[in-house]
mmCIF file of C-alpha atoms in Angstrom:
data_model
loop_
_atom_site.group_PDB
_atom_site.id
_atom_site.type_symbol
_atom_site.label_atom_id
_atom_site.label_comp_id
_atom_site.label_asym_id
_atom_site.label_seq_id
_atom_site.Cartn_x
_atom_site.Cartn_y
_atom_site.Cartn_z
ATOM 1 C CA UNK A 2 61.015 82.149 87.854
ATOM 2 C CA UNK A 3 64.748 82.275 87.068
ATOM 3 C CA UNK A 4 64.863 85.888 88.204
ATOM 4 C CA UNK A 5 63.295 84.941 91.519
ATOM 5 C CA UNK A 6 65.832 82.139 91.974
ATOM 6 C CA UNK A 7 68.695 84.576 91.301
ATOM 7 C CA UNK A 8 67.329 87.046 93.864
ATOM 8 C CA UNK A 9 67.004 84.296 96.474
ATOM 9 C CA UNK A 10 70.567 83.076 95.821
ATOM 10 C CA UNK A 11 71.978 86.603 96.111
ATOM 11 C CA UNK A 12 70.072 87.220 99.343
ATOM 12 C CA UNK A 13 71.349 83.952 100.802
ATOM 13 C CA UNK A 14 74.933 84.843 99.850
ATOM 14 C CA UNK A 15 74.647 88.178 101.665
ATOM 15 C CA UNK A 16 73.979 86.658 105.088
ATOM 16 C CA UNK A 17 76.592 87.789 107.637
ATOM 17 C CA UNK A 18 78.915 85.076 108.924
ATOM 18 C CA UNK A 19 81.442 84.835 111.756
ATOM 19 C CA UNK A 20 85.152 84.535 110.952
ATOM 20 C CA UNK A 21 87.771 83.895 113.636
ATOM 21 C CA UNK A 22 91.457 84.659 113.288
ATOM 22 C CA UNK A 23 94.181 87.205 113.987
ATOM 23 C CA UNK A 24 94.165 90.822 112.834
ATOM 24 C CA UNK A 25 97.369 91.337 110.882
ATOM 25 C CA UNK A 26 98.359 93.241 107.756
ATOM 26 C CA UNK A 27 98.575 92.446 104.057
ATOM 27 C CA UNK A 28 102.404 92.560 104.085
ATOM 28 C CA UNK A 29 102.548 89.907 106.841
ATOM 29 C CA UNK A 30 99.294 88.212 105.938
ATOM 30 C CA UNK A 31 100.233 84.960 107.674
ATOM 31 C CA UNK A 32 100.752 86.811 110.958
ATOM 32 C CA UNK A 33 104.542 86.223 110.989
ATOM 33 C CA UNK A 34 106.163 89.594 111.651
ATOM 34 C CA UNK A 35 109.636 88.275 112.513
ATOM 35 C CA UNK A 36 111.149 89.369 109.191
ATOM 36 C CA UNK A 37 109.699 92.910 109.274
ATOM 37 C CA UNK A 38 110.829 94.014 112.754
ATOM 38 C CA UNK A 39 108.640 97.136 112.574
ATOM 39 C CA UNK A 40 107.828 97.033 116.283
ATOM 40 C CA UNK A 41 108.384 95.043 119.466
ATOM 41 C CA UNK A 42 105.082 93.131 119.132
ATOM 42 C CA UNK A 43 103.012 91.698 116.303
ATOM 43 C CA UNK A 44 100.363 94.339 116.976
ATOM 44 C CA UNK A 45 102.840 97.224 116.765
ATOM 45 C CA UNK A 46 104.360 95.782 113.587
ATOM 46 C CA UNK A 47 100.902 95.420 112.060
ATOM 47 C CA UNK A 48 100.042 99.051 112.810
ATOM 48 C CA UNK A 49 103.407 100.242 111.480
ATOM 49 C CA UNK A 50 102.999 98.310 108.219
ATOM 50 C CA UNK A 51 99.550 99.825 107.699
ATOM 51 C CA UNK A 52 100.696 103.355 108.529
ATOM 52 C CA UNK A 53 104.128 103.322 106.882
ATOM 53 C CA UNK A 54 103.809 100.896 103.970
ATOM 54 C CA UNK A 55 100.161 101.360 102.984
ATOM 55 C CA UNK A 56 99.396 97.758 103.907
ATOM 56 C CA UNK A 57 95.799 96.845 104.704
ATOM 57 C CA UNK A 58 94.365 95.234 107.813
ATOM 58 C CA UNK A 59 93.446 91.613 107.161
ATOM 59 C CA UNK A 60 92.020 88.720 109.139
ATOM 60 C CA UNK A 61 94.229 85.616 109.001
ATOM 61 C CA UNK A 62 92.382 82.436 109.957
ATOM 62 C CA UNK A 63 95.367 80.089 109.819
ATOM 63 C CA UNK A 64 94.935 79.327 106.110
ATOM 64 C CA UNK A 65 93.541 82.400 104.377
ATOM 65 C CA UNK A 66 93.909 86.148 104.723
ATOM 66 C CA UNK A 67 90.796 88.260 104.166
ATOM 67 C CA UNK A 68 90.965 91.996 103.558
ATOM 68 C CA UNK A 69 88.667 93.895 105.915
ATOM 69 C CA UNK A 70 86.403 96.546 104.398
ATOM 70 C CA UNK A 71 86.658 98.704 107.521
ATOM 71 C CA UNK A 72 90.276 99.796 107.933
ATOM 72 C CA UNK A 73 89.760 101.822 111.139
ATOM 73 C CA UNK A 74 87.992 99.374 113.448
ATOM 74 C CA UNK A 75 90.731 96.673 113.268
ATOM 75 C CA UNK A 76 93.505 98.984 114.520
ATOM 76 C CA UNK A 77 92.709 98.429 118.206
ATOM 77 C CA UNK A 78 92.754 94.651 117.610
ATOM 78 C CA UNK A 79 96.088 94.545 115.731
ATOM 79 C CA UNK A 80 97.955 91.340 116.553
ATOM 80 C CA UNK A 81 95.027 89.909 118.512
ATOM 81 C CA UNK A 82 92.652 86.998 117.979
ATOM 82 C CA UNK A 83 89.146 88.181 117.112
ATOM 83 C CA UNK A 84 85.818 87.195 115.657
ATOM 84 C CA UNK A 85 84.702 89.306 112.721
ATOM 85 C CA UNK A 86 81.046 89.292 111.763
ATOM 86 C CA UNK A 87 80.409 90.283 108.173
ATOM 87 C CA UNK A 88 79.738 89.258 104.621
ATOM 88 C CA UNK A 89 82.465 87.595 102.544
ATOM 89 C CA UNK A 90 83.037 88.455 98.911
ATOM 90 C CA UNK A 91 84.676 85.235 97.765
ATOM 91 C CA UNK A 92 86.031 86.734 94.546
ATOM 92 C CA UNK A 93 87.988 89.525 96.244
ATOM 93 C CA UNK A 94 88.516 87.709 99.585
ATOM 94 C CA UNK A 95 87.144 90.785 101.322
ATOM 95 C CA UNK A 96 84.920 90.731 104.398
ATOM 96 C CA UNK A 97 82.411 93.571 104.643
ATOM 97 C CA UNK A 98 82.779 94.148 108.377
ATOM 98 C CA UNK A 99 79.728 94.513 110.607
ATOM 99 C CA UNK A 100 81.585 94.037 113.911
ATOM 100 C CA UNK A 101 84.844 92.862 115.461
ATOM 101 C CA UNK A 102 84.996 91.288 118.928
ATOM 102 C CA UNK A 103 88.216 90.329 120.718
ATOM 103 C CA UNK A 104 88.703 86.711 121.820
ATOM 104 C CA UNK A 105 90.314 85.677 125.091
#
């Protein structure tokens, strides 16, 4: 019975959720690129930090930054507000990305 309860809890934890925020990078995780000056826009700075400084794409929701498991898909959304659908690993603050959709 305890084993069944553990399986049910793990399955419930693995349900994809929607997270809304800005695609930025782990060096400027709060989305403020003014001190880096790696490009004329936040998006260009984000891409430059990932390419040049081995930063990672993250989703910043205004309070928390979440590393994105897919590091290719976020590039076209750098500096933009998006909704990421995926599964959050609370321990590592990583979202296993299923999809990313731009917001207007």
